[in-house]
GROMACS .gro file of C-alpha atoms in nm:
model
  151
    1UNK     CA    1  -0.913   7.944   2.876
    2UNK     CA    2  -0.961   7.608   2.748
    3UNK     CA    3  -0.897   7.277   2.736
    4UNK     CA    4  -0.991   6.959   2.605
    5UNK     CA    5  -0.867   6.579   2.606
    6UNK     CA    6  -0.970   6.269   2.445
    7UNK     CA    7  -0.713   6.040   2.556
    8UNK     CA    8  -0.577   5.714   2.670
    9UNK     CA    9  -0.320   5.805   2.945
   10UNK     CA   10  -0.454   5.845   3.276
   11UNK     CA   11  -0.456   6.220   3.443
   12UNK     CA   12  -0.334   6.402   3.740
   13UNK     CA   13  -0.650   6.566   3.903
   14UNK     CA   14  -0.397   6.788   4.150
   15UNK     CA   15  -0.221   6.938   3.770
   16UNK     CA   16  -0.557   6.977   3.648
   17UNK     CA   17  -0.669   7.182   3.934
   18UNK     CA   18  -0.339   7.378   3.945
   19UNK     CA   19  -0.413   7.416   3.560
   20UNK     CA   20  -0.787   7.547   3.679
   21UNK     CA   21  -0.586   7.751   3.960
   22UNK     CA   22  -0.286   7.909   3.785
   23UNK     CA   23  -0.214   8.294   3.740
   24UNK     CA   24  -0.657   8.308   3.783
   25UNK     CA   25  -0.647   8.598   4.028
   26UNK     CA   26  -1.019   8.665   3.894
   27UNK     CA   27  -1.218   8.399   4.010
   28UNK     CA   28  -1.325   8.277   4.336
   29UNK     CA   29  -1.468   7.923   4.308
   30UNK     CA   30  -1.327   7.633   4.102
   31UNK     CA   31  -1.530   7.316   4.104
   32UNK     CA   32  -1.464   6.985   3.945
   33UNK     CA   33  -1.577   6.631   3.891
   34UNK     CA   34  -1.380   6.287   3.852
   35UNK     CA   35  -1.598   6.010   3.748
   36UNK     CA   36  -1.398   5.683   3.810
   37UNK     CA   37  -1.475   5.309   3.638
   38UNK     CA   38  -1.746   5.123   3.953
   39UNK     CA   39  -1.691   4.730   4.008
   40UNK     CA   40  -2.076   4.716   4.006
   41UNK     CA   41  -2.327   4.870   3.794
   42UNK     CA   42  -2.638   4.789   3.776
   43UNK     CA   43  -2.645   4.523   3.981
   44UNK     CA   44  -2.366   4.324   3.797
   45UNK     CA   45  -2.016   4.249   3.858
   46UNK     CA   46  -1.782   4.518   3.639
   47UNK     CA   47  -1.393   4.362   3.572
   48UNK     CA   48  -1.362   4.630   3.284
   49UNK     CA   49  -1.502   4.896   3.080
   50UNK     CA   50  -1.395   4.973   2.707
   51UNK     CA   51  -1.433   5.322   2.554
   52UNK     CA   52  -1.424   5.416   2.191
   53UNK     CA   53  -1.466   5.751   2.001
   54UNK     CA   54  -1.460   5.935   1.657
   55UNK     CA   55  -1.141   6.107   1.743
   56UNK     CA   56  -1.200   6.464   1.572
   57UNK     CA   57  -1.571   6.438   1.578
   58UNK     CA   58  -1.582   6.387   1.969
   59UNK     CA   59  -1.367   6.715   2.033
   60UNK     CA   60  -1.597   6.947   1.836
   61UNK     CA   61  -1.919   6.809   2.004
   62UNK     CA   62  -1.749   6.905   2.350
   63UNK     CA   63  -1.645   7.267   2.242
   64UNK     CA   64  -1.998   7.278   2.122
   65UNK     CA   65  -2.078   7.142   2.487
   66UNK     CA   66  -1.845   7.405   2.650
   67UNK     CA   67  -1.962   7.712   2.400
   68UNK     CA   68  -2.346   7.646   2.532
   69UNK     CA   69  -2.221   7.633   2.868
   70UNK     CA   70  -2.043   7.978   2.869
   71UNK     CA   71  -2.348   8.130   2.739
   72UNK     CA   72  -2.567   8.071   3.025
   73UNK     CA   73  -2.286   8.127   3.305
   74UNK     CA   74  -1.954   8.327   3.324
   75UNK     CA   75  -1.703   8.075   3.317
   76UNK     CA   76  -1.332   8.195   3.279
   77UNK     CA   77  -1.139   7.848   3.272
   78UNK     CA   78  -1.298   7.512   3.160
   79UNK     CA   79  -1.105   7.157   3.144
   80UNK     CA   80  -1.297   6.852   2.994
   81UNK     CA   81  -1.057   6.554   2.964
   82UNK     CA   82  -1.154   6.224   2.905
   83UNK     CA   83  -1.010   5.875   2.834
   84UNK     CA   84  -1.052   5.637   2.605
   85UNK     CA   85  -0.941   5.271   2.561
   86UNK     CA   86  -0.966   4.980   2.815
   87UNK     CA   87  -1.026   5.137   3.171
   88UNK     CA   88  -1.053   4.902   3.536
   89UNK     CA   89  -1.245   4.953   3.822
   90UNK     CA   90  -1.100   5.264   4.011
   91UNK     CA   91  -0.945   5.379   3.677
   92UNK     CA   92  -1.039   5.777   3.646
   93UNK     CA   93  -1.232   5.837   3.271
   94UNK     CA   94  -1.320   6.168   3.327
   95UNK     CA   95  -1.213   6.496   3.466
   96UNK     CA   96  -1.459   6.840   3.414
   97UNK     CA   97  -1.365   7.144   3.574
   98UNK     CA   98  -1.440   7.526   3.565
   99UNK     CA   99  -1.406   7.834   3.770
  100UNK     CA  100  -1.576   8.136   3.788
  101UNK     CA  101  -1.580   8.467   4.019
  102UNK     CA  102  -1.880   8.309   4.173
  103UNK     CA  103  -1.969   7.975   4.335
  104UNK     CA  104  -2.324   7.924   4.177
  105UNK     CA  105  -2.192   7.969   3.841
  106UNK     CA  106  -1.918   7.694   3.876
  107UNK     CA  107  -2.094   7.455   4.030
  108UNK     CA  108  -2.369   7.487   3.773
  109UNK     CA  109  -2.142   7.502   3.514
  110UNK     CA  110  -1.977   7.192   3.585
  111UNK     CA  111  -2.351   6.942   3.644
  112UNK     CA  112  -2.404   7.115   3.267
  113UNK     CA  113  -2.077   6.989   3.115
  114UNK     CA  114  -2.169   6.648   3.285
  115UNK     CA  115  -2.517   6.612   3.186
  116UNK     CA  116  -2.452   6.683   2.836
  117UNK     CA  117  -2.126   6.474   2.807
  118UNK     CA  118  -2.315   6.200   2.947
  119UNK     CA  119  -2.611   6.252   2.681
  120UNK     CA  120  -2.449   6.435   2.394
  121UNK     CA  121  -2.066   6.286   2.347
  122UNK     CA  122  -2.004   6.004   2.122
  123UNK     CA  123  -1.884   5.764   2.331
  124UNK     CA  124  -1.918   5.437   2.369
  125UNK     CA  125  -1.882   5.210   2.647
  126UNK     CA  126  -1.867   4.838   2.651
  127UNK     CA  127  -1.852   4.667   3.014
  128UNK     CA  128  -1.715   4.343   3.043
  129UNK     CA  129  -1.817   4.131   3.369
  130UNK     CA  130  -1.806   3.741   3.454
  131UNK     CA  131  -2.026   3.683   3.224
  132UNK     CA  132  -1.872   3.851   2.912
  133UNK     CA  133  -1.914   4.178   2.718
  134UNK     CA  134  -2.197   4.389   2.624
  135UNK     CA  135  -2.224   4.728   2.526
  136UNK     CA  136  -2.413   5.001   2.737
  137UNK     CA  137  -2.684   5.203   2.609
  138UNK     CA  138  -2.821   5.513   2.700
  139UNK     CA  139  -3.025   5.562   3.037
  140UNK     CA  140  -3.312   5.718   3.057
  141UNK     CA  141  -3.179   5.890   3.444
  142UNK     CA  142  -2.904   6.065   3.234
  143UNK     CA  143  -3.179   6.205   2.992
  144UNK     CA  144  -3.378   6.310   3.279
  145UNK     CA  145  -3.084   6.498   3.418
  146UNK     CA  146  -3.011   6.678   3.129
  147UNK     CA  147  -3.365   6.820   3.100
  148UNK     CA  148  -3.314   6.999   3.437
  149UNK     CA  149  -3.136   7.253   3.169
  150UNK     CA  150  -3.360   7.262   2.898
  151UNK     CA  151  -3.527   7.618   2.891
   0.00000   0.00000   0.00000
């Protein structure tokens, strides 16, 4: 089973697990990640973080995200949602979760979908602070995470 979300409204991460949870008699672990909106990054003050997308375009790359995933570990449910729009610190942006009849593969599973989400998703993320806006680029630490994979 899948799912994926590109979407403003904000998500319930209980219903997500439930979703994760529900009628799955098969598998034993489910493991998931919520990355929330910091009031610091890099050293700067964060008041708010805007997200845009190629609506279409950005759900393809993440099945393509989630298809490489399930060939390198048995993953029975997968849920990838993420929001777009203007965000606050504390707001939630992004949920990934998977299970699996086995712990390794789930929690590997779910550092994949982040690595590449963070490196491969079109997404893009302008931070305002005190000082104004400016848009985020890529960082090299993400990249470096993502190689971890790389055969």
């Amino acid at each position: 089973m899948l799912h994926i979300a590109v979407q403003h409204e904000d998500f319930s991460v209980q219903d997500e697990y439930d979703a994760l949870c529900e009628y799955n008699t098969e598998d034993g672990a489910v493991v998931f990640f919520v990355g929330r909106v910091r009031d610091l990054n890099e050293g700067e003050h964060v008041t708010g973080l805007s997200l845009e997308h190629y609506p279409g375009m950005t759900e393809r790359c993440l099945e393509k995200i989630v298809a490489r995933v399930r060939e390198r570990w048995p993953l029975t449910r997968v849920r990838i949602i993420h929001r777009v729009g203007d965000l606050h610190p504390a707001d939630q942006i992004v949920f990934v979760g998977c299970s699996s009849p086995h712990r390794q593969a789930a929690f590997d599973g779910a550092a994949f979908l982040m690595d590449y989400l963070k490196t491969e998703a079109p997404f893009w993320k302008k931070e305002t602070g005190p000082e104004g806006s400016h848009w985020l680029d890529a960082r090299e630490s993400d990249d470096e995470l993502k190689r971890r994979w790389e055969d």
